[in-house]
Amino acid sequence: MKLEHTLICSRCEREESVEGTPGVCPECGAPLLARYPLDRVGARWKPKDLAGRGWDMWRYREVMPVAREEEPISLGEGGTPLLEFEPLAREAGVAKLLVKEEGLNPTGSFKARGMSAAVTRAAAGGAKGFVTPSAGNAAGALSAYGARAGIPVRVYMPADTPPVIIAECRALGANVRLIDGLITDCGVEARAFAADSGYFDVSTLREPYRVEGKKTMGYELCEQLGWRIPDAILYPTGGGTGIIGMWKAFAELEALGWIEAGRRPRMYVVQSAGCAPIVRAWEAGAESADRWVGAETLAAGLRVPAALGDFLILRALRESGGAAVAVTDTELMRASRRLRHHGLPACPEGGATLAGLHAFRAEEHIGPEDRVVLFNTGAWLKYLV
């Protein structure tokens, strides 16, 4: 099978082989990112070619890490609705407010996109097992896609992970290990197990393909908007693959000629005030983020004290003209309830984006004429006790 992409280090730009199960750059330890021959792809692939394809993320397979004849390991991920909320737009004082409902993915979160791509590529590369640390949703997704591929999975999660997610992983056949600590502590255990067992480490940005699955949110959003882009995108950010992936998608779409050149959306990061390393780095004008000490928030997906791709997140904010803000747990839970009041079962992380929108409006980062997209990254039901 011939793969059309190459792998490039996001920091030193060293090129790495796509064979086997690539991880991070062996030279500098930074994440590897897939690069496609977009001039060649764009010459033969146009938006009209999407007609008749299934409404899932693999409809964009020309810019995905699969060979032409290869069947991805899929559970129908992607194709999530984009919903308009006029009353919430009026309350926030923006021209239009849309929410991308990622909670309707398999296993109930956007993590399904990344795990489908990562498991597809690693399984083809000979992975004999998968391991990941997770605040919850990534573990559920890996458990499902590992089962789909027939490959064993071990997950390490904080002991206070929502019980529904722990039960989900076990029901899907994963070996679940609970750790008294944060996701960073789980990461230490997962990497040690990977080194001892030969299992492939699917940790955030420690392999190159979860980003490729997440970037399809950007492709899909633009397609749903008729290949136009919104003015602003607000994303709840922990490890950052969602915002990194979408910013990559917009660059690719521009290179393909599918969106107007120089008209990408402004990207906005929302974090919890109890764990806001990216916000702190942004406010300091730094290019990387220091580890957050004493991380604590009800939004499990935002409790990430240190992100391997911190410099990529901050780069996306700078290049897009965006910004970052932290909201309290009280604010994000109130906003989550507000979304549920309008029929959207938003998780706490999704609620953070609505709370962040009000904060950005107050600071005039977002204006009254802006068309805004929020991302609800997971299903509220996962937080039920």
Coordinates of C-alpha atoms in Angstrom, one line a residue:
M1 CA 0.0 0.0 0.0
K2 CA 1.3 3.4 -0.9
L3 CA 0.7 6.3 1.4
E4 CA 0.7 9.8 -0.1
H5 CA 1.8 11.7 2.9
T6 CA 5.1 12.4 4.6
L7 CA 5.8 13.1 8.3
I8 CA 7.5 16.3 9.2
C9 CA 8.6 17.4 12.7
S10 CA 6.6 20.4 13.9
R11 CA 9.6 22.0 15.4
C12 CA 12.8 21.1 13.6
E13 CA 11.1 20.1 10.3
R14 CA 13.0 16.8 10.1
E15 CA 11.3 14.3 7.8
E16 CA 10.5 10.9 9.2
S17 CA 9.4 7.6 7.7
V18 CA 5.7 6.7 7.6
E19 CA 6.5 3.0 7.9
G20 CA 5.7 1.0 11.0
T21 CA 4.3 2.9 14.0
P22 CA 6.0 6.4 14.2
G23 CA 5.9 8.4 17.4
V24 CA 7.6 11.7 18.1
C25 CA 10.6 13.3 16.3
P26 CA 13.6 11.2 17.4
E27 CA 15.8 14.3 17.1
C28 CA 14.0 16.9 19.2
G29 CA 11.0 15.0 20.7
A30 CA 8.4 17.3 19.2
P31 CA 5.1 16.0 17.5
L32 CA 5.3 14.8 14.0
L33 CA 2.6 16.1 11.6
A34 CA 1.4 14.6 8.3
R35 CA 2.1 16.6 5.1
Y36 CA 0.2 15.9 1.8
P37 CA 1.1 16.8 -1.8
L38 CA -1.7 19.3 -1.8
D39 CA -0.9 20.7 -5.3
R40 CA -1.3 17.2 -6.8
V41 CA -4.3 16.3 -4.6
G42 CA -6.0 19.6 -5.4
A43 CA -5.6 19.1 -9.2
R44 CA -7.7 15.9 -9.1
W45 CA -10.0 16.4 -6.1
K46 CA -12.7 19.0 -5.9
P47 CA -15.7 19.6 -3.6
K48 CA -18.0 18.2 -6.1
D49 CA -16.3 14.8 -5.7
L50 CA -17.7 14.5 -2.2
A51 CA -21.2 14.0 -3.6
G52 CA -22.5 10.6 -2.9
R53 CA -19.9 9.7 -0.3
G54 CA -20.9 8.6 3.2
W55 CA -21.4 11.4 5.7
D56 CA -18.5 10.5 8.0
M57 CA -14.9 11.8 8.4
W58 CA -13.5 9.4 5.8
R59 CA -15.2 11.3 3.0
Y60 CA -12.0 13.4 3.1
R61 CA -9.7 10.4 2.6
E62 CA -7.6 12.1 0.0
V63 CA -6.1 14.1 2.8
M64 CA -6.2 11.3 5.4
P65 CA -3.5 8.8 6.3
V66 CA -4.9 5.8 4.3
A67 CA -3.9 4.3 1.0
R68 CA -6.5 4.3 -1.8
E69 CA -7.2 0.6 -1.4
E70 CA -7.2 0.6 2.4
E71 CA -10.3 0.2 4.6
P72 CA -10.1 2.4 7.7
I73 CA -11.0 1.1 11.1
S74 CA -14.2 3.0 11.5
L75 CA -17.4 3.1 13.6
G76 CA -19.0 5.9 11.5
E77 CA -17.2 8.8 13.3
G78 CA -17.8 12.3 12.1
G79 CA -20.8 13.8 10.3
T80 CA -21.9 15.6 13.4
P81 CA -24.6 18.3 13.3
L82 CA -23.9 22.0 13.3
L83 CA -26.8 23.7 15.2
E84 CA -27.8 27.3 15.3
F85 CA -29.0 28.9 18.6
E86 CA -30.5 32.3 17.9
P87 CA -31.5 33.0 21.6
L88 CA -28.0 32.4 22.8
A89 CA -26.6 34.6 20.0
R90 CA -28.8 37.4 21.2
E91 CA -27.7 36.9 24.8
A92 CA -24.0 36.9 23.8
G93 CA -24.4 39.8 21.4
V94 CA -23.1 38.2 18.3
A95 CA -24.6 37.9 14.8
K96 CA -24.8 34.2 14.7
L97 CA -24.0 31.4 17.1
L98 CA -23.5 27.8 16.0
V99 CA -22.5 24.7 18.0
K100 CA -20.8 21.7 16.5
E101 CA -22.2 18.8 18.5
E102 CA -19.3 16.3 18.8
G103 CA -21.1 14.4 21.6
L104 CA -22.9 12.5 18.8
N105 CA -19.8 10.7 17.7
P106 CA -19.2 7.0 18.6
T107 CA -18.3 6.7 22.3
G108 CA -19.8 10.1 22.8
S109 CA -17.0 12.5 22.1
F110 CA -14.7 14.1 19.4
K111 CA -12.0 11.7 20.5
A112 CA -13.5 9.1 18.2
R113 CA -12.2 10.9 15.2
G114 CA -8.6 10.9 16.4
M115 CA -8.6 7.3 17.5
S116 CA -10.1 6.0 14.3
A117 CA -7.2 7.6 12.3
A118 CA -4.5 6.5 14.9
V119 CA -5.7 2.9 15.2
T120 CA -6.1 2.6 11.5
R121 CA -2.5 3.6 10.8
A122 CA -1.0 1.8 13.8
A123 CA -2.8 -1.5 13.1
A124 CA -1.6 -1.4 9.5
G125 CA 1.9 -0.7 10.9
G126 CA 1.8 -3.9 13.1
A127 CA 0.8 -2.6 16.5
K128 CA 0.2 -5.6 18.9
G129 CA -1.5 -3.5 21.6
F130 CA -2.5 0.0 22.4
V131 CA -2.0 2.1 25.6
T132 CA -2.9 5.6 26.5
P133 CA -3.3 7.9 29.5
S134 CA -6.6 9.7 29.5
A135 CA -8.8 12.1 31.5
G136 CA -11.7 9.9 30.2
N137 CA -13.0 10.3 26.7
A138 CA -9.8 9.3 24.8
A139 CA -9.8 6.1 26.9
G140 CA -13.3 5.3 25.9
A141 CA -12.6 5.9 22.2
L142 CA -9.4 3.9 22.2
S143 CA -11.2 1.0 23.9
A144 CA -13.8 1.0 21.2
Y145 CA -11.5 1.3 18.2
G146 CA -9.1 -1.3 19.7
A147 CA -12.0 -3.7 20.0
R148 CA -13.0 -2.9 16.4
A149 CA -9.5 -3.7 15.2
G150 CA -9.2 -6.8 17.4
I151 CA -6.2 -5.4 19.2
P152 CA -5.9 -5.3 23.1
V153 CA -6.0 -2.0 24.9
R154 CA -4.8 -0.8 28.3
V155 CA -5.8 2.6 29.6
Y156 CA -4.5 4.7 32.5
M157 CA -7.0 7.2 34.0
P158 CA -7.2 9.3 37.2
A159 CA -9.2 7.6 39.9
D160 CA -11.7 10.4 39.9
T161 CA -12.6 9.9 36.2
P162 CA -16.4 10.0 35.7
P163 CA -17.7 6.4 36.6
V164 CA -19.6 6.2 33.3
I165 CA -16.4 6.4 31.3
I166 CA -14.6 3.8 33.5
A167 CA -17.5 1.4 33.0
E168 CA -17.5 2.2 29.3
C169 CA -13.9 1.2 28.9
R170 CA -14.3 -2.0 30.8
A171 CA -17.5 -2.9 28.9
L172 CA -15.5 -2.5 25.6
G173 CA -12.8 -5.0 26.9
A174 CA -10.0 -2.6 27.9
N175 CA -7.6 -3.3 30.8
V176 CA -8.3 -0.3 33.0
R177 CA -5.8 1.1 35.5
L178 CA -6.8 3.9 37.8
I179 CA -4.1 6.2 39.2
D180 CA -4.2 8.5 42.2
G181 CA -3.1 11.6 40.3
L182 CA -3.6 13.6 37.2
I183 CA -3.4 12.7 33.5
T184 CA 0.3 13.6 33.6
D185 CA 0.8 10.9 36.3
C186 CA -1.1 8.5 34.1
G187 CA 1.2 9.4 31.2
V188 CA 4.3 8.3 33.2
E189 CA 2.7 4.9 33.9
A190 CA 1.5 4.5 30.3
R191 CA 4.9 5.2 28.8
A192 CA 6.6 2.8 31.2
F193 CA 4.1 0.1 30.2
A194 CA 4.6 0.8 26.5
A195 CA 8.4 0.5 26.9
D196 CA 8.0 -2.9 28.8
S197 CA 5.2 -4.5 26.8
G198 CA 5.7 -3.2 23.2
Y199 CA 2.2 -1.8 23.2
F200 CA 1.9 1.3 21.0
D201 CA 1.6 4.6 22.9
V202 CA -1.4 6.5 21.5
S203 CA -0.9 9.5 23.9
T204 CA -1.9 12.9 22.7
L205 CA 0.6 14.1 20.0
R206 CA 3.0 11.2 20.8
E207 CA 1.9 9.7 17.5
P208 CA 1.0 11.8 14.4
Y209 CA -2.5 10.6 13.4
R210 CA -4.9 11.6 16.1
V211 CA -4.5 15.1 14.8
E212 CA -5.4 13.9 11.3
G213 CA -8.7 12.6 12.6
K214 CA -9.4 15.8 14.6
K215 CA -8.7 18.0 11.6
T216 CA -11.8 16.6 9.9
M217 CA -13.8 18.8 12.2
G218 CA -12.4 21.8 10.3
Y219 CA -13.2 20.2 6.9
E220 CA -16.7 19.2 8.0
L221 CA -17.4 22.6 9.4
C222 CA -16.5 24.4 6.2
E223 CA -18.5 22.0 4.1
Q224 CA -21.5 22.5 6.3
L225 CA -21.2 26.2 5.8
G226 CA -20.9 25.9 2.0
W227 CA -17.1 26.2 2.1
R228 CA -17.3 29.5 3.9
I229 CA -15.6 30.0 7.2
P230 CA -16.9 31.5 10.5
D231 CA -15.3 34.6 12.0
A232 CA -14.4 32.9 15.3
I233 CA -14.1 29.3 16.6
L234 CA -14.1 28.7 20.4
Y235 CA -12.6 25.4 21.5
P236 CA -12.2 23.9 25.0
T237 CA -8.6 23.0 25.3
G238 CA -6.7 20.5 27.3
G239 CA -4.1 18.6 25.2
G240 CA -4.9 20.7 22.2
T241 CA -5.2 18.3 19.3
G242 CA -8.6 19.7 18.3
I243 CA -7.5 23.2 17.8
I244 CA -4.1 22.1 16.3
G245 CA -5.9 19.8 13.9
M246 CA -8.5 22.4 12.8
W247 CA -5.9 25.0 12.2
K248 CA -4.0 22.5 10.0
A249 CA -7.3 21.8 8.2
F250 CA -7.8 25.4 7.3
A251 CA -4.2 25.7 6.0
E252 CA -4.9 22.6 3.8
L253 CA -8.2 23.9 2.6
E254 CA -6.6 27.2 1.6
A255 CA -3.8 25.3 -0.3
L256 CA -6.4 23.2 -2.1
G257 CA -8.3 26.3 -3.1
W258 CA -11.5 25.3 -1.3
I259 CA -11.7 28.3 0.9
E260 CA -10.8 31.9 0.2
A261 CA -7.1 32.6 0.7
G262 CA -6.1 34.6 3.7
R263 CA -9.6 34.3 5.3
R264 CA -9.1 31.7 8.0
P265 CA -11.2 31.9 11.2
R266 CA -9.8 33.4 14.5
M267 CA -9.1 30.6 16.9
Y268 CA -10.0 31.0 20.6
V269 CA -8.9 28.7 23.4
V270 CA -11.0 28.3 26.5
Q271 CA -9.6 26.7 29.7
S272 CA -10.7 26.2 33.2
A273 CA -9.4 28.7 35.8
G274 CA -8.3 25.7 37.8
C275 CA -6.0 24.5 35.0
A276 CA -5.0 27.2 32.5
P277 CA -1.4 26.7 31.3
I278 CA -2.2 27.9 27.8
V279 CA -4.0 31.0 29.0
R280 CA -1.2 31.9 31.3
A281 CA 1.4 31.5 28.5
W282 CA -0.8 33.5 26.1
E283 CA -1.1 36.4 28.6
A284 CA 2.6 36.3 29.2
G285 CA 3.4 36.4 25.4
A286 CA 5.3 33.1 25.7
E287 CA 5.8 30.6 23.0
S288 CA 5.4 27.6 25.3
A289 CA 3.6 26.9 28.5
D290 CA 4.9 26.0 31.9
R291 CA 3.3 23.1 33.8
W292 CA 0.3 24.0 35.9
V293 CA 0.7 23.0 39.5
G294 CA -2.4 21.9 41.5
A295 CA -4.7 21.4 38.5
E296 CA -8.4 21.1 39.7
T297 CA -11.6 21.4 37.7
L298 CA -14.9 19.7 37.2
A299 CA -14.3 19.6 33.5
A300 CA -12.1 16.4 33.3
G301 CA -11.0 17.0 29.7
L302 CA -9.5 20.4 30.7
R303 CA -7.5 19.0 33.6
V304 CA -4.3 18.8 31.6
P305 CA -1.4 20.5 33.4
A306 CA 1.1 20.3 30.5
A307 CA 0.5 19.8 26.8
L308 CA 3.2 18.4 24.5
G309 CA 1.8 20.6 21.7
D310 CA 1.7 23.8 23.7
F311 CA 3.7 25.7 21.2
L312 CA 1.5 24.6 18.4
I313 CA -1.6 25.7 20.2
L314 CA -0.1 29.1 20.9
R315 CA 1.1 29.4 17.3
A316 CA -2.4 28.8 16.1
L317 CA -3.7 31.6 18.3
R318 CA -1.0 34.0 17.1
E319 CA -1.4 33.2 13.4
S320 CA -5.2 33.4 13.5
G321 CA -5.4 36.6 15.6
G322 CA -7.3 34.7 18.3
A323 CA -6.9 34.7 22.1
A324 CA -7.2 32.6 25.2
V325 CA -9.4 32.9 28.3
A326 CA -10.0 31.0 31.5
V327 CA -13.5 30.6 33.1
T328 CA -14.4 29.3 36.5
D329 CA -16.1 26.0 37.1
T330 CA -19.2 27.9 38.3
E331 CA -19.3 29.8 35.0
L332 CA -18.8 26.7 32.8
M333 CA -21.3 24.6 34.6
R334 CA -23.9 27.4 34.4
A335 CA -23.2 27.7 30.7
S336 CA -23.5 24.0 30.3
R337 CA -27.0 24.1 31.9
R338 CA -27.9 27.1 29.7
L339 CA -27.1 25.0 26.6
R340 CA -29.1 22.1 28.0
H341 CA -32.0 24.5 28.5
H342 CA -32.0 25.0 24.8
G343 CA -31.9 21.2 24.0
L344 CA -28.2 20.6 23.6
P345 CA -26.8 18.1 26.2
A346 CA -23.5 19.9 26.6
C347 CA -20.6 18.5 28.7
P348 CA -18.8 20.8 31.1
E349 CA -16.1 21.4 28.5
G350 CA -18.7 22.4 25.9
G351 CA -20.2 24.8 28.5
A352 CA -16.8 26.4 28.9
T353 CA -17.0 27.6 25.3
L354 CA -20.2 29.5 25.9
A355 CA -18.9 31.0 29.1
G356 CA -15.7 31.9 27.2
L357 CA -17.8 33.6 24.5
H358 CA -19.3 36.0 27.1
A359 CA -15.8 36.7 28.4
F360 CA -14.4 37.4 24.9
R361 CA -17.3 39.7 24.2
A362 CA -16.7 41.6 27.4
E363 CA -13.1 42.0 26.4
E364 CA -14.1 43.0 22.8
H365 CA -12.0 40.1 21.2
I366 CA -15.3 39.1 19.5
G367 CA -17.6 41.7 18.1
P368 CA -21.4 42.0 17.5
E369 CA -21.1 41.2 13.7
D370 CA -19.1 38.0 14.2
R371 CA -20.4 34.6 13.2
V372 CA -19.2 32.3 16.0
V373 CA -18.9 28.5 16.3
L374 CA -18.6 26.7 19.6
F375 CA -17.6 23.1 20.0
N376 CA -19.4 20.8 22.4
T377 CA -16.7 18.1 22.6
G378 CA -18.6 15.4 24.5
A379 CA -21.9 14.0 25.7
W380 CA -23.3 15.3 29.0
L381 CA -24.5 11.8 29.9
K382 CA -20.8 10.8 30.5
Y383 CA -20.8 12.9 33.6
L384 CA -23.8 11.3 35.2
V385 CA -23.1 9.6 38.5

